[in-house]
XYZ file of C-alpha atoms in Angstrom:
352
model
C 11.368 -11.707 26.100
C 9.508 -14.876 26.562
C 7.891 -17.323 24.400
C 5.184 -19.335 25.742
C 4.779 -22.940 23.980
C 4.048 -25.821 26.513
C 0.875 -27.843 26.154
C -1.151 -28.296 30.102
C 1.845 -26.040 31.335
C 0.444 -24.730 35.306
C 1.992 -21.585 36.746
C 1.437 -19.997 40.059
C 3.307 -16.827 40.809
C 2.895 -14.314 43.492
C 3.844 -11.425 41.097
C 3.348 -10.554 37.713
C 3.237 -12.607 34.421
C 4.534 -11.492 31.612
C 5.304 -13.002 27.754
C 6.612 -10.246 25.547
C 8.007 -10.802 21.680
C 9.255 -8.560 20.182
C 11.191 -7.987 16.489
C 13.167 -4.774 16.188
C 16.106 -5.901 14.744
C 18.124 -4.430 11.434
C 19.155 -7.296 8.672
C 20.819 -6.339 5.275
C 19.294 -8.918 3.515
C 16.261 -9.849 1.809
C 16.189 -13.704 2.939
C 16.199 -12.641 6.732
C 12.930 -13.635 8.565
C 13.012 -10.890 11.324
C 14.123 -7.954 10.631
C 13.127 -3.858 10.787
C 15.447 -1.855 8.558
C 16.374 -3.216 4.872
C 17.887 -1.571 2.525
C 18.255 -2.271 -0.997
C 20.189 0.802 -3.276
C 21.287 -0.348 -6.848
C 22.675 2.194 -9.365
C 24.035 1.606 -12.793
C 25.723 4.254 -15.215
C 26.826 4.009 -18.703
C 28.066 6.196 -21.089
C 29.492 5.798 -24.754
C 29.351 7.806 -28.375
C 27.496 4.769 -29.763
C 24.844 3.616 -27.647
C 24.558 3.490 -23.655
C 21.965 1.359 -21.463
C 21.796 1.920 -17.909
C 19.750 -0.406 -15.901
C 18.799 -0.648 -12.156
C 16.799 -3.143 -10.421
C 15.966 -3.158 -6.150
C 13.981 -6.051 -4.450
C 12.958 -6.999 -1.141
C 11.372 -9.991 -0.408
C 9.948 -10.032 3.647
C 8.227 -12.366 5.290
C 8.071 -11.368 9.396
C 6.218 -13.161 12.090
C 5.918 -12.446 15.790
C 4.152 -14.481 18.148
C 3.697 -13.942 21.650
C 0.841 -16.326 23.448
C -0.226 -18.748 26.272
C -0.488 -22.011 24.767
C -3.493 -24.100 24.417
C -4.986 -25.919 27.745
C -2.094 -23.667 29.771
C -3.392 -22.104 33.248
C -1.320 -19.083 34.322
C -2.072 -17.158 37.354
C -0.350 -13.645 39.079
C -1.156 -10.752 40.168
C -0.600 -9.227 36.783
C -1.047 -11.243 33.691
C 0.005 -9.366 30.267
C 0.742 -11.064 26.872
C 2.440 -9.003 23.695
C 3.624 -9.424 20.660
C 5.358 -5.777 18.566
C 5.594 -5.598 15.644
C 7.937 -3.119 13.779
C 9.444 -3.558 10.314
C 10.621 -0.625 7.879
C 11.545 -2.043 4.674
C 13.539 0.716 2.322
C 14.362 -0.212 -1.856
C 16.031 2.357 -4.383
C 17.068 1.247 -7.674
C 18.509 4.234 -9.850
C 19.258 3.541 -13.633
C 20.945 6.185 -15.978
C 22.819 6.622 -19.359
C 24.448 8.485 -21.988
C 25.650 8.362 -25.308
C 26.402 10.320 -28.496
C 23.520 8.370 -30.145
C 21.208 6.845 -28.378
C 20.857 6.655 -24.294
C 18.377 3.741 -22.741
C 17.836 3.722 -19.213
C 15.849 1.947 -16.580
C 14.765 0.688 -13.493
C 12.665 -2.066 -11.476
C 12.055 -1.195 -7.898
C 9.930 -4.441 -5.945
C 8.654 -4.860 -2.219
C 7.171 -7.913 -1.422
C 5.600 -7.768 2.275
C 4.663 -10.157 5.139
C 4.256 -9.423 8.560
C 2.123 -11.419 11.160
C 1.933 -9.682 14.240
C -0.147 -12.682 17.086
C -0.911 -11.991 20.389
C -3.194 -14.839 21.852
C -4.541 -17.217 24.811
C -5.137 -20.360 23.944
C -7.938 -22.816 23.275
C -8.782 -24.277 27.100
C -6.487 -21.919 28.433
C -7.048 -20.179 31.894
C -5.235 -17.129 32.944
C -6.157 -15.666 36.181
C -4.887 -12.116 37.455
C -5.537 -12.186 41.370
C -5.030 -8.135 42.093
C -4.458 -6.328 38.538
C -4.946 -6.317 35.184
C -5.291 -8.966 32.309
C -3.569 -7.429 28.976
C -3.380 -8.762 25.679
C -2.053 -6.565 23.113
C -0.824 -7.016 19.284
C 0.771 -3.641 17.745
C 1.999 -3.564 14.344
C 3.946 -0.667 12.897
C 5.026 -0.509 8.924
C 7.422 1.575 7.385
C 7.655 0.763 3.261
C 9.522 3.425 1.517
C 10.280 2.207 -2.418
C 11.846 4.760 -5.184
C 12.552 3.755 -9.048
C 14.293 6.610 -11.171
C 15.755 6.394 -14.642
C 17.266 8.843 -16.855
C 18.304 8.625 -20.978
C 20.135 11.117 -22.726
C 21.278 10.721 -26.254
C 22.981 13.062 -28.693
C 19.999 11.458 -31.280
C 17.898 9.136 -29.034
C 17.182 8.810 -25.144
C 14.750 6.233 -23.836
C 13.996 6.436 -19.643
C 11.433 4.415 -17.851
C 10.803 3.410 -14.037
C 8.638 1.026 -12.359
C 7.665 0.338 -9.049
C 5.665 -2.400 -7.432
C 4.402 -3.255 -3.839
C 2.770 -6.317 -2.341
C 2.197 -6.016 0.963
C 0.100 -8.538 3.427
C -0.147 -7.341 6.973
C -2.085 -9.645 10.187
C -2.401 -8.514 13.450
C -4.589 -10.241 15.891
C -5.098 -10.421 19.715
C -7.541 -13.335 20.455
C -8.470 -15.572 23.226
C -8.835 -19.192 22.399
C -12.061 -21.271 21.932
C -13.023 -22.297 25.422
C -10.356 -20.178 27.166
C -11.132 -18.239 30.845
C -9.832 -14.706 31.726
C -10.324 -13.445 34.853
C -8.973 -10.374 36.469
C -9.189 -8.412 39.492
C -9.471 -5.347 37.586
C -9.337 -4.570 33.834
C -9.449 -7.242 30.951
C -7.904 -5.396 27.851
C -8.009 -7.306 24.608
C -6.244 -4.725 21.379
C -4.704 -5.084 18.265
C -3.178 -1.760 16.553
C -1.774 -1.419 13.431
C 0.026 1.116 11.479
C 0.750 1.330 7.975
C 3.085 4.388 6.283
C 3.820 3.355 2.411
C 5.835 5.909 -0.088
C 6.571 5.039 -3.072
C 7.930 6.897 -6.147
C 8.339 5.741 -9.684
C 10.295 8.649 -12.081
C 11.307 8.321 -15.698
C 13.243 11.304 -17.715
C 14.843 11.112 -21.491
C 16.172 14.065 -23.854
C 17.335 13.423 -27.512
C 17.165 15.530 -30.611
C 15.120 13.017 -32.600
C 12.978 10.793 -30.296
C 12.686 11.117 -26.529
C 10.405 9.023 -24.953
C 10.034 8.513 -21.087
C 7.355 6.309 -19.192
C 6.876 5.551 -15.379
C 4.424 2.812 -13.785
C 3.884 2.534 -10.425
C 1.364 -0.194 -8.400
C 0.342 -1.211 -4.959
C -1.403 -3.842 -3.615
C -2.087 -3.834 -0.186
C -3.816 -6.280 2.562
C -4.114 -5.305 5.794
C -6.140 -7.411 8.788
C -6.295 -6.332 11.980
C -8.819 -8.557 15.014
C -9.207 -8.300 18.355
C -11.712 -10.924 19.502
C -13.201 -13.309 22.547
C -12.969 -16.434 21.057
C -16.093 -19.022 20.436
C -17.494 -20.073 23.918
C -14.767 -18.051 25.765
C -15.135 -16.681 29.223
C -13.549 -13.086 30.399
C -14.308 -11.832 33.751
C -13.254 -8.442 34.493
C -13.670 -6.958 38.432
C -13.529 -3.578 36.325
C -13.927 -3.025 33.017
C -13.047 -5.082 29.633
C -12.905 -3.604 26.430
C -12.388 -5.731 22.878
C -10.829 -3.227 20.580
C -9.101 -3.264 17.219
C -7.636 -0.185 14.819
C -5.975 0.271 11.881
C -4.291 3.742 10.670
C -2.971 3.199 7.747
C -1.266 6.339 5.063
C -0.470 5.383 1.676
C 1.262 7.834 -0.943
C 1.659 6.995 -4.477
C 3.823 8.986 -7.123
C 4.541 8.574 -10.847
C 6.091 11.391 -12.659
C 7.671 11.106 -16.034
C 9.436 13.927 -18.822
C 10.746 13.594 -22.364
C 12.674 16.412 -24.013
C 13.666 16.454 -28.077
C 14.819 19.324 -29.691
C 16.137 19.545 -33.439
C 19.215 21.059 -33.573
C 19.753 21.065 -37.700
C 18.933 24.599 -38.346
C 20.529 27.806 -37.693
C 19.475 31.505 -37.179
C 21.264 34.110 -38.911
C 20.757 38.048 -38.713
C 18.605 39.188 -41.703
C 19.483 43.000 -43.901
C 17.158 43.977 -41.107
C 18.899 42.091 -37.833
C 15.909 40.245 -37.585
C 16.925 36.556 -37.510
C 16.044 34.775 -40.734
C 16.050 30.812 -40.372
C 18.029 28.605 -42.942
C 18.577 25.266 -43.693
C 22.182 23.795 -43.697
C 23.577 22.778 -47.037
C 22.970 18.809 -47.904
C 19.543 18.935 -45.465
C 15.740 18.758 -46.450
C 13.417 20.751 -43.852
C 10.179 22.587 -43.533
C 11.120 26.537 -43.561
C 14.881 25.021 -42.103
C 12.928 23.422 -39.135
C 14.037 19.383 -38.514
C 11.217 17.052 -36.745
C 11.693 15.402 -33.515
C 9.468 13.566 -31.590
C 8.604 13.364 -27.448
C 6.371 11.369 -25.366
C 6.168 10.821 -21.767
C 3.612 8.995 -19.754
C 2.905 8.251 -15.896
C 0.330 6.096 -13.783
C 0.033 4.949 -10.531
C -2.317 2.631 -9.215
C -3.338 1.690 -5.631
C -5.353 -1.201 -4.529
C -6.006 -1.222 -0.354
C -7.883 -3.497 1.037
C -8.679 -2.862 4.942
C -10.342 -5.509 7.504
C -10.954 -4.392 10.948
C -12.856 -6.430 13.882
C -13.404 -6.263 17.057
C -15.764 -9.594 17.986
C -16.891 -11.470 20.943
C -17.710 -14.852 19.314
C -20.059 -17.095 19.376
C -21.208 -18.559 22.964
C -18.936 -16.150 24.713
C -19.402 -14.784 27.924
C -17.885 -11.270 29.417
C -18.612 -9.504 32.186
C -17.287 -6.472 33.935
C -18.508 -5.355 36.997
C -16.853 -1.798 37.260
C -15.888 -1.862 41.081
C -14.818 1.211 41.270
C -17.619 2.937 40.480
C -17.395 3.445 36.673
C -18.222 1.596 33.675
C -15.910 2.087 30.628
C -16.203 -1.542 29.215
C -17.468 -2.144 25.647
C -17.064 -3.565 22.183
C -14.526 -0.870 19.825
C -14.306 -1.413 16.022
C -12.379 1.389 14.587
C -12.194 1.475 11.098
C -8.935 3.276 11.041
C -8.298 5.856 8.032
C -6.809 6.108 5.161
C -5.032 8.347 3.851
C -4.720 8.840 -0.086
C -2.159 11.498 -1.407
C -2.504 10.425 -5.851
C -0.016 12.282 -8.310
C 0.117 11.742 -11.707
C 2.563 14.201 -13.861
C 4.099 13.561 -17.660
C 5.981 16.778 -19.463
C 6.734 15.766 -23.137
């Protein structure tokens, strides 16, 4: 790959030009800048007669740029000019959190994405890039993978508490733009994109079971910022033998689950066969109850909550000029804003 960064830089090549980043790399850690695949999986058991807490927490804290570009005031020509920056990131958290005791089991667990990713492929300001027999390309793809999963689980002989949380914060930018006052020209097609790709699944999950009081609660949120622009910058010329096309798209999917149970049962009553065999219920000696029946209590609760919000352009700006002359006969040049789609898949589910 090559980076492009000097300032009044002149090339003049009989072939191709081409300035490619990329970032498809794996890091285990949280700190690293690039990276595709992380992984964070924390688990925590505990288990005693008294009391047990099992806790759990994952986080992943991302911040991801790749820049691919002509610098500003740079003139570049060959036969083939094309400028990229990829994107790809897939960012993967599980925190797990159970217990157990005789009395009372407490479990939980904190599962946290926090997501950057600038994806820029650009020419820039007073730049001139000149293909003499092909194409000019300038492309910016973005793909995102976030996959984030909190579970907890308390069982006590008397008491179990559970409850789960997961959070996302994710900021995506991809952009392929020609500089203010920049020149493209290209013996055949001038392609200006930016393409994104967003696929976030997350899962928040809380359980508890105790004779007396089970409770169980799961909360799970996303926040989401996505920004995707192709664009002929301000006073910009692009000069296509062909055709030229400005085009930006988003597809974006975004799946949201929060599920939670509670089970209590009162186990201080008996059933005996009656004179009849049909089972009579009594209350053990030393015990106070309602026709032999104890009380317990349950409650289990679940929400999830998604905020997305989506900016797609496609833009020639202001003072621009672009022309394509279609040479060959056909005229497929024009001015693409896709809005993308999205995608909502929303499950809510409590048992108590």
């Amino acid at each position: 790959s090559q980076k492009s960064s000097a300032e009044a830089a002149l090339a003049r090549l009989s072939g191709s030009v081409a300035s490619k980043a990329a970032s498809r790399k794996t890091a285990d850690t949280a700190s690293t800048a690039l990276n595709s695949n992380l992984t964070n999986s924390l688990s925590q058991k505990a288990g005693s007669q008294g009391t047990g807490i099992g806790a759990a927490a994952g986080v992943n804290v991302v911040e991801n740029t790749v820049d691919a570009y002509v610098g500003d005031n740079t003139k570049v020509n060959g036969s083939a000019v094309s400028t990229t920056a990829d994107g790809s990131l897939t960012a993967v958290t599980i925190a797990a959190g159970g217990a157990y005791a005789g009395k009372t089991g407490a479990a939980g667990a904190l599962n946290v994405n926090v997501i950057g990713e600038q994806v820029n492929a650009s020419i820039g300001a007073g730049a001139s890039v000149n293909a003499t027999k092909e194409d000019v390309s300038l492309q910016a793809a973005n793909d995102l993978t976030v996959v984030g999963i909190a579970g907890a689980l308390g069982v006590g002989g008397t008491n179990g508490v559970g409850g789960g949380a997961n959070a996302e914060v994710i900021h995506t930018d991809t952009e392929a733009v020609t500089g203010e006052g920049s020149s493209v020209t290209a013996a055949d097609d001038i392609d200006i994109k930016a393409d994104s790709k967003e696929r976030v699944t997350t899962v928040a999950a809380a359980g508890a079971s105790g004779s007396s009081v089970a409770a169980a609660g799961a909360i799970n949120g996303n926040v989401m910022n996505t920004t995707t622009r192709a664009a002929v910058g301000k006073s910009a010329k692009a000069v296509a033998q062909d055709s030229a096309a400005v085009s930006a798209a988003d597809d974006s999917v975004y799946t949201l689950v929060a599920g939670s149970a509670a089970l209590s049962k009162s186990s201080d009553s008996t059933n005996q066969p009656g004179a009849t065999g049909a089972p009579v219920n009594t209350t053990p000696a030393g015990q106070g109850g309602v026709s032999g029946q104890g009380s317990s209590t349950a409650a289990g609760g679940a929400a999830a909550v998604g905020v997305v919000h989506k900016t797609v352009q496609a833009e020639i700006g202001e003072s621009a000029e672009v022309n394509a002359y279609a040479k060959a006969g056909t005229h497929d040049s024009g001015l693409t804003a896709n809005d993308g789609t999205i995608g909502t898949k929303y499950q809510a589910y409590s048992d108590a």
